[in-house]
Amino acid sequence: MDSESVDFLIIGSGVAGLRAAIELAPFGDVLVVTKDKPSESSTEYAQGGIAAVMSDEDTVGIHQEDTLKAGDGLCREDAVKTLVEEGPERIMELISWGAEFDREGLKLALTLEAAHSKRRILHAHGDSTGKELERVLLSKARSFPSVRKYPFAYTIDLIINNGECHGAYVLRDNKVIALFAKATILATGGAGRLFSRTTNPFVATGDGMAIAVRAGAELEDMEFVQFHPTSLYYPAAPQFLLSESMRGEGAVLLNIKGQRFMDDYHAKAELAPRDVVSRAIISEMVKTASNHVYLDLRHLDKKFVKNRFPKINSTCLQYDIDITEDLIPVSPAAHYIMGGVRTNLDGESNIRGLYAAGEVACTGVHGANRLASNSLLEGLVYGARAGKAALNTKIKPERISGYNEEVSSISDIYEIRRSLRRTMWEKTGIIRCAKSLKQAETKLLLWKEITKQNFITRNELELKNMITVSFIIVESALLRKGSVGAHYRSDHKDRGANWQEHIKWDKAIFRS
Ligand code: SIN
């Protein structure tokens, strides 16, 4: 097997991975591996923005309070404090690297999203904030000759030796390569593609969480999946996020009878927490026997709407929807997983030499429900912290050869994938109960063997990871017999006993 040694290995090239790479670049050679092209990540698709305290009318204390409130009692307070305190510095640094956030005159333009009590969301090119962040971070990373990238390189597993992480086995050009490193940082993003309705890009298949748990890392809070209330629901169109900032700027929700309904569900109406809005939409859909509701911007100034949401406008126009004149059909979709690889404030996992940052990680910042637009900020703050901490690694990677070369194959990959995604959406989605979760568990157990086999194609490896992570989500959701944050059980509507405990998973994933 071919092999290579680097100082620092980063898996994933979204905001967290690139920010970590920039931190490490002056101190050694950094290899960023990514399963697709480097810009293909959830970061690239983030529309709404990035939350940070950048005005005199706001304070880090208020941002902290809003984040804790959204997290519904399950945030780690020190992680939130670190996020909100270090956030503004990370933003200023991005601006100094060339980030062009939208401005009103000389001042940064700040918008509002659900559960924020101040206008504190920065955005770029209207609704293309993630794309701007990715542009700036990629260009900054490129300015260091020590940073190299391996695109289209799929990480199969971590190299674990005596309980330490010594790098990863990667599939590149149909060959497995062992990449040995003093420190390995997982920044692989989330797992939205486990659900048939999602705002996430194709790459979000939970790979980082699956390879970490196979290596013995602890996962935490995996039952907490956030569903975004408004993704485009139009048969001919791909699933597409309609940013919450549209509601922040005054868009309202109507059921198919043309009636506004959010006032009946929450005092903050359209700007209620996401889980409340998503459940309200489901309830209206059931009442009206429909599979969508509408987002309405027709009362807003047309010029403002077009300038503020140019990407959403042009995408909807492709499907003959004029967002200034037409009602936009929307329904909820899986958006973000609050759980992930448990880390401390420096991105360290329970495995020496293995760090995690961004959506793949669980720093405890988001608790049971993420405050909108805190995730890009988390990627920046904790990507930088993981990079800094990785500099102190004491790992001396050994060129071990423990790779299992025996390979299996799956004949009905696409059928299983489709069935898994549908099961997760229908049985483990916005509203869950013991019966639906048990049905999901039974289905997943049919594919248990796949999680133990070794494969040599991206599609098969992705499916193996999707089954693994789905199973952990289902089992965690079964264990949490109560409703907290984004986890809602129709058979346990109160918080349940011991609700403040976090559910953790390690290697022993299948309980049967
Ligand atoms: C959005 O623009 O609605 C998404 C922002 C986020 O999820 O933080």
Coordinates of C-alpha atoms and ligand atoms in Angstrom, one line a residue:
M1 CA 0.0 0.0 0.0
D2 CA 1.3 3.5 -0.8
S3 CA 1.8 5.8 2.1
E4 CA 2.7 9.3 2.9
S5 CA 3.6 11.2 6.0
V6 CA 2.5 14.8 6.8
D7 CA 2.6 16.9 10.0
F8 CA -1.0 17.7 10.1
L9 CA -3.9 15.9 8.3
I10 CA -7.2 17.7 8.0
I11 CA -10.2 15.8 6.7
G12 CA -12.8 18.2 5.2
S13 CA -12.5 21.6 3.6
G14 CA -15.4 23.6 4.9
V15 CA -15.0 26.6 7.2
A16 CA -13.7 24.6 10.2
G17 CA -11.2 22.5 8.2
L18 CA -9.8 25.5 6.3
R19 CA -9.6 27.7 9.4
A20 CA -7.6 24.9 11.2
A21 CA -5.3 24.6 8.1
I22 CA -4.6 28.3 8.2
E23 CA -3.7 28.1 11.9
L24 CA -1.3 25.2 11.3
A25 CA 0.3 26.3 8.0
P26 CA 3.2 28.3 9.5
F27 CA 4.3 25.4 11.6
G28 CA 4.5 22.4 9.3
D29 CA 3.1 20.7 6.2
V30 CA -0.7 20.5 6.2
L31 CA -2.7 18.1 4.0
V32 CA -6.4 18.8 3.5
V33 CA -8.2 15.8 2.1
T34 CA -11.8 16.1 0.9
K35 CA -14.0 13.6 -0.8
D36 CA -15.2 16.0 -3.5
K37 CA -13.9 19.3 -4.8
P38 CA -12.5 21.5 -2.0
S39 CA -15.4 24.0 -2.3
E40 CA -18.1 21.3 -2.0
S41 CA -19.2 21.6 1.7
S42 CA -22.2 22.8 3.7
T43 CA -20.3 26.0 4.2
E44 CA -20.5 26.8 0.5
Y45 CA -24.3 26.5 0.6
A46 CA -24.9 28.5 3.8
Q47 CA -27.1 31.4 2.9
G48 CA -28.4 33.3 5.9
G49 CA -25.2 34.3 7.6
I50 CA -22.9 34.3 10.5
A51 CA -23.9 35.6 13.9
A52 CA -21.5 37.7 16.0
V53 CA -21.6 40.8 18.2
M54 CA -20.5 43.5 15.9
S55 CA -22.6 46.5 17.0
D56 CA -22.8 48.8 20.0
E57 CA -26.5 47.8 20.5
D58 CA -25.5 44.2 21.2
T59 CA -23.3 42.5 23.8
V60 CA -21.6 39.1 24.0
G61 CA -23.7 38.5 27.1
I62 CA -26.9 38.8 25.1
H63 CA -25.6 36.6 22.3
Q64 CA -24.6 34.0 25.0
E65 CA -28.1 34.2 26.6
D66 CA -29.8 33.7 23.2
T67 CA -27.6 30.7 22.4
L68 CA -28.2 29.1 25.8
K69 CA -32.0 29.6 25.5
A70 CA -32.1 28.1 22.0
G71 CA -30.0 25.1 23.3
D72 CA -32.9 24.4 25.8
G73 CA -30.8 23.7 28.8
L74 CA -28.2 21.3 27.2
C75 CA -25.5 23.7 26.1
R76 CA -22.1 23.6 27.7
E77 CA -21.8 27.1 29.1
D78 CA -18.1 27.5 28.8
A79 CA -18.2 26.4 25.1
V80 CA -20.9 29.1 24.4
K81 CA -18.9 31.7 26.3
T82 CA -15.8 30.9 24.2
L83 CA -17.9 31.1 21.0
V84 CA -19.4 34.4 21.6
E85 CA -16.3 36.0 23.1
E86 CA -13.9 34.9 20.4
G87 CA -16.4 35.3 17.5
P88 CA -15.9 39.0 16.8
E89 CA -12.1 38.7 16.6
R90 CA -12.4 35.8 14.1
I91 CA -14.8 38.0 12.0
M92 CA -12.4 40.9 12.0
E93 CA -9.6 38.6 10.9
L94 CA -11.8 37.4 8.0
I95 CA -12.5 41.0 7.0
S96 CA -8.7 41.7 7.1
W97 CA -8.3 38.6 4.7
G98 CA -10.7 40.2 2.2
A99 CA -14.2 39.0 3.3
E100 CA -16.8 41.3 1.8
F101 CA -19.8 41.3 4.2
D102 CA -22.7 43.4 3.1
R103 CA -22.8 47.0 4.4
E104 CA -25.2 49.8 4.9
G105 CA -23.0 52.8 4.2
L106 CA -19.8 52.1 6.1
K107 CA -21.5 50.0 8.8
L108 CA -21.9 46.2 8.5
A109 CA -25.5 45.3 7.6
L110 CA -26.9 43.1 10.3
T111 CA -30.1 41.1 10.0
L112 CA -32.3 39.1 12.4
E113 CA -33.1 35.4 12.5
A114 CA -35.2 33.3 14.8
A115 CA -34.5 33.4 18.5
H116 CA -31.9 36.2 18.2
S117 CA -32.9 39.2 20.4
K118 CA -30.7 41.6 18.4
R119 CA -29.8 42.1 14.8
R120 CA -26.4 40.4 14.7
I121 CA -26.3 38.2 11.5
L122 CA -23.7 39.3 9.0
H123 CA -24.3 38.3 5.4
A124 CA -22.4 38.5 2.1
H125 CA -23.7 39.1 -1.4
G126 CA -27.2 39.0 0.1
D127 CA -27.7 35.3 0.5
S128 CA -24.3 33.8 -0.4
T129 CA -22.5 34.2 2.9
G130 CA -21.0 30.7 3.0
K131 CA -19.7 31.0 -0.5
E132 CA -17.9 34.2 0.5
L133 CA -16.4 32.6 3.6
E134 CA -15.2 29.6 1.5
R135 CA -13.7 31.9 -1.1
V136 CA -11.7 33.9 1.5
L137 CA -10.6 30.9 3.5
L138 CA -9.5 28.9 0.4
S139 CA -7.6 31.9 -0.9
K140 CA -5.9 32.4 2.5
A141 CA -5.0 28.7 2.7
R142 CA -3.6 28.8 -0.8
S143 CA -1.2 31.6 0.2
F144 CA 0.7 29.1 2.3
P145 CA 3.0 26.8 0.3
S146 CA 2.8 24.3 3.2
V147 CA -0.9 23.6 2.6
R148 CA -1.7 21.0 0.0
K149 CA -5.1 19.5 -0.9
Y150 CA -6.2 16.1 -2.0
P151 CA -9.6 16.5 -3.6
F152 CA -11.7 13.5 -4.4
A153 CA -10.0 11.5 -1.7
Y154 CA -12.4 9.6 0.5
T155 CA -11.4 8.8 4.1
I156 CA -12.1 5.1 4.8
D157 CA -10.9 4.9 8.4
L158 CA -8.6 6.4 10.9
I159 CA -5.2 4.7 11.7
I160 CA -5.3 3.8 15.3
N161 CA -2.3 2.5 17.1
N162 CA -2.3 1.8 20.9
G163 CA -5.3 4.0 21.3
E164 CA -3.7 7.0 19.5
C165 CA -4.7 8.4 16.1
H166 CA -1.8 8.2 13.6
G167 CA -3.6 9.4 10.5
A168 CA -6.1 7.9 8.1
Y169 CA -6.5 5.4 5.2
V170 CA -7.8 7.3 2.2
L171 CA -9.2 6.1 -1.1
R172 CA -7.8 8.1 -4.0
D173 CA -7.7 7.2 -7.7
N174 CA -9.2 3.8 -6.8
K175 CA -6.2 3.1 -4.5
V176 CA -6.0 3.0 -0.7
I177 CA -3.2 5.2 0.7
A178 CA -2.1 5.4 4.3
L179 CA -1.6 9.0 5.4
F180 CA 0.4 9.2 8.6
A181 CA 0.2 12.4 10.6
K182 CA 1.1 13.8 14.0
A183 CA -2.4 15.2 14.4
T184 CA -5.6 14.5 12.5
I185 CA -8.5 17.0 12.5
L186 CA -11.9 15.8 11.5
A187 CA -13.9 18.6 9.8
T188 CA -16.2 16.5 7.7
G189 CA -19.5 18.4 8.3
G190 CA -22.9 16.9 9.0
A191 CA -25.3 14.2 8.1
G192 CA -28.4 15.8 6.6
R193 CA -28.3 13.3 3.7
L194 CA -29.5 10.6 6.0
F195 CA -32.9 12.1 5.6
S196 CA -34.9 12.1 2.3
R197 CA -35.7 15.8 2.9
T198 CA -32.7 17.9 3.6
T199 CA -31.1 21.3 2.9
N200 CA -27.7 19.6 2.9
P201 CA -25.4 19.0 -0.1
F202 CA -24.7 15.5 -1.4
V203 CA -21.5 15.2 0.7
A204 CA -23.2 15.4 4.1
T205 CA -23.4 11.7 4.8
G206 CA -22.1 11.6 8.4
D207 CA -18.7 10.1 7.4
G208 CA -16.7 11.8 10.1
M209 CA -19.0 10.6 12.9
A210 CA -18.9 7.1 11.5
I211 CA -15.2 6.8 11.1
A212 CA -14.6 8.4 14.5
V213 CA -16.9 6.0 16.4
R214 CA -15.4 3.0 14.6
A215 CA -12.0 4.2 15.9
G216 CA -13.3 4.4 19.5
A217 CA -14.2 8.1 19.7
E218 CA -17.2 9.2 21.7
L219 CA -20.2 10.7 20.0
E220 CA -22.7 12.7 22.0
D221 CA -26.1 14.3 21.6
M222 CA -26.9 12.4 18.4
E223 CA -30.7 12.5 18.9
F224 CA -30.7 16.3 18.3
V225 CA -31.3 16.9 14.6
Q226 CA -32.5 20.4 13.6
F227 CA -35.1 20.6 10.9
H228 CA -35.2 23.8 8.9
P229 CA -38.8 25.0 8.5
T230 CA -38.5 26.3 4.9
S231 CA -37.0 24.4 2.1
L232 CA -38.4 24.7 -1.4
Y233 CA -41.1 22.2 -2.1
Y234 CA -41.6 22.0 -5.8
P235 CA -41.6 18.7 -7.6
A236 CA -39.4 19.8 -10.5
A237 CA -36.8 21.5 -8.4
P238 CA -34.0 20.2 -6.2
Q239 CA -34.4 20.7 -2.5
F240 CA -33.2 24.2 -1.8
L241 CA -33.0 26.2 1.4
L242 CA -35.1 29.4 1.7
S243 CA -33.1 31.2 4.3
E244 CA -34.6 32.1 7.7
S245 CA -33.4 35.6 7.1
M246 CA -36.3 36.0 4.6
R247 CA -38.6 35.7 7.7
G248 CA -36.2 37.9 9.5
E249 CA -36.8 40.6 6.8
G250 CA -40.6 40.2 7.1
A251 CA -41.7 37.1 5.1
V252 CA -44.7 35.3 6.5
L253 CA -46.0 31.7 6.4
L254 CA -49.4 30.9 5.0
N255 CA -51.2 27.5 4.9
I256 CA -52.6 26.4 1.6
K257 CA -55.9 28.2 2.4
G258 CA -53.9 31.4 2.4
Q259 CA -54.2 31.8 6.2
R260 CA -51.3 33.1 8.4
F261 CA -50.9 30.6 11.3
M262 CA -47.7 31.1 13.2
D263 CA -49.4 33.6 15.7
D264 CA -51.5 30.6 16.9
Y265 CA -48.4 28.7 17.8
H266 CA -45.9 31.1 19.4
A267 CA -45.6 34.7 20.6
K268 CA -42.7 35.3 18.2
A269 CA -44.8 34.0 15.3
E270 CA -42.5 33.4 12.2
L271 CA -39.4 34.1 14.3
A272 CA -40.2 31.4 16.9
P273 CA -37.4 28.8 17.4
R274 CA -37.0 26.5 14.4
D275 CA -38.4 23.4 16.0
V276 CA -41.6 25.2 16.9
V277 CA -42.0 26.6 13.4
S278 CA -41.3 23.2 11.8
R279 CA -43.8 21.4 14.0
A280 CA -46.4 24.2 13.4
I281 CA -45.9 23.7 9.6
I282 CA -46.4 19.9 10.0
S283 CA -49.5 20.5 12.0
E284 CA -50.9 22.9 9.3
M285 CA -50.0 20.4 6.6
V286 CA -51.9 17.7 8.4
K287 CA -54.9 20.0 9.0
T288 CA -55.1 21.1 5.4
A289 CA -54.2 17.6 4.0
S290 CA -51.3 19.2 2.1
N291 CA -47.6 18.5 1.7
H292 CA -46.5 22.1 1.9
V293 CA -47.3 25.6 3.2
Y294 CA -46.3 28.9 1.6
L295 CA -43.7 31.5 2.3
D296 CA -45.0 34.9 1.3
L297 CA -42.8 38.0 0.5
R298 CA -45.3 39.7 -1.8
H299 CA -45.9 42.6 0.6
L300 CA -42.2 43.5 0.8
D301 CA -40.4 46.0 -1.5
K302 CA -39.6 44.1 -4.7
K303 CA -36.3 45.8 -5.3
F304 CA -35.2 45.2 -1.7
V305 CA -36.1 41.5 -2.0
K306 CA -34.2 41.0 -5.2
N307 CA -31.1 42.7 -3.8
R308 CA -31.2 41.0 -0.5
F309 CA -31.8 37.5 -1.8
P310 CA -30.2 37.4 -5.3
K311 CA -29.3 33.7 -5.2
I312 CA -32.7 32.5 -3.9
N313 CA -34.4 34.8 -6.4
S314 CA -32.4 33.5 -9.4
T315 CA -32.8 29.8 -8.3
C316 CA -36.6 30.2 -7.8
L317 CA -36.9 31.9 -11.2
Q318 CA -35.4 28.9 -12.9
Y319 CA -38.6 27.1 -11.7
D320 CA -40.9 29.9 -12.7
I321 CA -41.4 31.2 -9.2
D322 CA -40.9 34.9 -8.8
I323 CA -40.3 35.4 -5.1
T324 CA -41.6 39.0 -5.2
E325 CA -44.9 38.0 -6.8
D326 CA -45.6 34.4 -6.2
L327 CA -46.3 32.3 -3.1
I328 CA -43.3 30.0 -2.5
P329 CA -44.2 26.4 -1.7
V330 CA -42.1 25.2 1.3
S331 CA -41.8 22.4 3.8
P332 CA -39.4 21.5 6.5
A333 CA -36.2 19.5 5.9
A334 CA -33.3 18.1 7.9
H335 CA -30.7 20.8 8.3
Y336 CA -28.1 20.4 11.0
I337 CA -27.0 17.8 13.6
M338 CA -26.2 19.3 17.0
G339 CA -24.5 16.0 18.1
G340 CA -21.2 14.7 16.9
V341 CA -17.7 13.7 18.1
R342 CA -17.4 14.9 21.7
T343 CA -14.6 17.4 22.1
N344 CA -13.3 19.8 24.7
L345 CA -12.9 23.5 24.0
D346 CA -9.7 22.8 22.1
G347 CA -11.3 20.3 19.7
E348 CA -9.6 17.3 21.4
S349 CA -11.6 14.0 21.2
N350 CA -11.1 11.2 23.7
I351 CA -8.5 9.7 21.3
R352 CA -5.0 11.2 21.5
G353 CA -4.0 12.9 18.2
L354 CA -7.6 13.1 17.0
Y355 CA -9.4 16.5 16.9
A356 CA -12.8 17.5 15.5
A357 CA -14.3 20.9 14.6
G358 CA -17.4 22.2 12.9
E359 CA -20.6 20.2 12.4
V360 CA -18.9 16.8 12.9
A361 CA -18.0 17.9 16.4
C362 CA -20.0 18.2 19.5
T363 CA -18.4 21.0 21.5
G364 CA -21.7 21.5 23.4
V365 CA -22.2 25.0 21.9
H366 CA -25.6 24.1 20.4
G367 CA -27.1 22.0 23.1
A368 CA -30.4 20.5 22.1
N369 CA -31.1 23.1 19.3
R370 CA -28.7 25.4 17.5
L371 CA -29.3 29.1 17.4
A372 CA -29.5 30.2 13.7
S373 CA -26.2 31.3 12.1
N374 CA -24.1 30.1 15.0
S375 CA -22.6 27.3 12.9
L376 CA -20.3 29.2 10.6
L377 CA -19.1 31.0 13.7
E378 CA -18.5 27.7 15.5
G379 CA -16.5 26.5 12.5
L380 CA -14.2 29.6 12.6
V381 CA -13.7 29.8 16.4
Y382 CA -13.3 26.0 17.0
G383 CA -11.5 25.4 13.8
A384 CA -8.8 27.9 14.9
R385 CA -8.8 26.4 18.4
A386 CA -8.4 22.8 17.1
G387 CA -5.6 24.0 14.9
K388 CA -3.8 25.7 17.8
A389 CA -4.2 22.7 20.0
A390 CA -3.0 20.3 17.3
L391 CA 0.3 22.1 17.3
N392 CA 1.0 20.6 20.7
T393 CA 0.6 17.1 19.7
K394 CA 3.1 14.6 21.0
I395 CA 2.2 11.8 18.6
K396 CA 5.0 10.1 16.7
P397 CA 3.2 8.4 14.0
E398 CA 4.3 4.8 13.4
R399 CA 4.0 3.3 9.9
I400 CA 1.9 0.4 11.0
S401 CA 0.1 -1.8 8.5
G402 CA -3.2 -2.8 10.1
Y403 CA -5.4 -2.3 7.1
N404 CA -7.9 -5.0 6.3
E405 CA -7.6 -5.7 2.6
E406 CA -10.5 -8.0 2.4
V407 CA -13.2 -6.2 0.4
S408 CA -17.0 -6.8 0.1
S409 CA -19.5 -5.3 -2.3
I410 CA -23.1 -4.3 -2.1
S411 CA -25.4 -5.1 -5.1
D412 CA -28.4 -2.9 -4.2
I413 CA -26.7 0.3 -2.9
Y414 CA -29.1 2.8 -4.3
E415 CA -32.2 0.9 -3.2
I416 CA -30.8 0.6 0.4
R417 CA -29.8 4.3 0.4
R418 CA -33.2 5.4 -0.7
S419 CA -35.0 3.2 1.7
L420 CA -32.7 4.4 4.6
R421 CA -33.3 8.0 3.8
R422 CA -37.0 7.6 3.6
T423 CA -37.1 5.6 6.9
M424 CA -35.1 8.2 8.7
W425 CA -37.4 11.0 7.4
E426 CA -40.6 9.2 8.1
K427 CA -39.7 7.5 11.4
T428 CA -37.0 9.6 13.0
G429 CA -38.0 13.0 11.7
I430 CA -39.5 16.1 13.2
I431 CA -42.0 14.2 15.4
R432 CA -40.9 10.8 16.8
C433 CA -42.3 8.2 19.1
A434 CA -41.2 4.8 20.4
K435 CA -43.2 3.0 17.8
S436 CA -41.8 4.9 14.8
L437 CA -38.2 4.7 16.2
K438 CA -38.5 0.9 16.7
Q439 CA -39.7 0.6 13.1
A440 CA -36.6 2.5 12.0
E441 CA -34.4 0.3 14.2
T442 CA -35.9 -2.9 12.7
K443 CA -35.2 -1.6 9.2
L444 CA -31.6 -0.5 10.0
L445 CA -30.9 -3.9 11.6
L446 CA -31.5 -5.5 8.2
W447 CA -28.3 -3.7 7.0
K448 CA -26.2 -4.3 10.1
E449 CA -23.7 -6.5 8.4
I450 CA -22.8 -3.7 6.0
T451 CA -21.4 -1.7 8.9
K452 CA -18.9 -4.5 9.6
Q453 CA -17.6 -4.9 6.1
N454 CA -14.8 -3.2 4.2
F455 CA -15.4 -1.6 0.8
I456 CA -13.4 0.1 -1.9
T457 CA -15.9 2.5 -3.6
R458 CA -17.1 5.8 -2.3
N459 CA -20.8 4.9 -2.7
E460 CA -20.5 1.7 -0.7
L461 CA -18.4 3.4 2.0
E462 CA -20.8 6.3 2.3
L463 CA -23.7 3.8 2.7
K464 CA -21.9 2.0 5.4
N465 CA -21.3 5.3 7.2
M466 CA -24.9 6.4 6.7
I467 CA -26.2 3.2 8.3
T468 CA -23.9 3.5 11.2
V469 CA -24.8 7.1 12.0
S470 CA -28.5 6.5 11.4
F471 CA -28.5 3.7 13.9
I472 CA -26.8 5.9 16.5
I473 CA -29.4 8.6 15.9
V474 CA -32.3 6.2 16.3
E475 CA -30.9 4.5 19.4
S476 CA -30.2 7.9 21.0
A477 CA -33.7 9.1 20.2
L478 CA -35.1 5.9 21.7
L479 CA -33.1 6.4 24.9
R480 CA -34.2 10.0 25.3
K481 CA -37.8 9.5 26.6
G482 CA -38.7 13.2 26.6
S483 CA -38.9 16.2 24.4
V484 CA -36.0 18.7 24.6
G485 CA -35.0 21.2 21.9
A486 CA -35.2 19.7 18.5
H487 CA -35.9 16.2 19.8
Y488 CA -39.6 15.9 20.0
R489 CA -41.3 12.7 21.1
S490 CA -45.1 12.6 20.7
D491 CA -45.2 9.9 23.3
H492 CA -43.2 11.8 25.8
K493 CA -44.1 15.5 25.4
D494 CA -42.5 16.6 28.7
R495 CA -38.8 16.8 29.3
G496 CA -38.6 13.4 30.9
A497 CA -36.5 12.1 33.8
N498 CA -32.8 13.0 33.9
W499 CA -33.2 15.2 30.8
Q500 CA -30.0 17.1 31.6
E501 CA -27.9 14.0 31.0
H502 CA -26.2 13.8 27.6
I503 CA -26.4 10.5 25.7
K504 CA -23.0 9.2 24.6
W505 CA -21.9 6.5 22.2
D506 CA -18.6 4.7 21.7
K507 CA -17.6 1.7 19.6
A508 CA -20.5 -0.6 20.6
I509 CA -23.0 0.8 18.2
F510 CA -25.4 -2.0 17.4
R511 CA -27.1 -3.1 20.6
S512 CA -28.8 -6.2 19.3
Ligands
SIN1 C1 -30.7 30.0 7.0 O1 -30.2 30.9 6.2 O2 -31.8 29.9 7.3 C2 -29.7 29.0 7.6 C3 -28.9 29.7 8.6 C4 -28.5 28.6 9.6 O3 -29.0 27.5 9.6 O4 -27.7 29.0 10.5

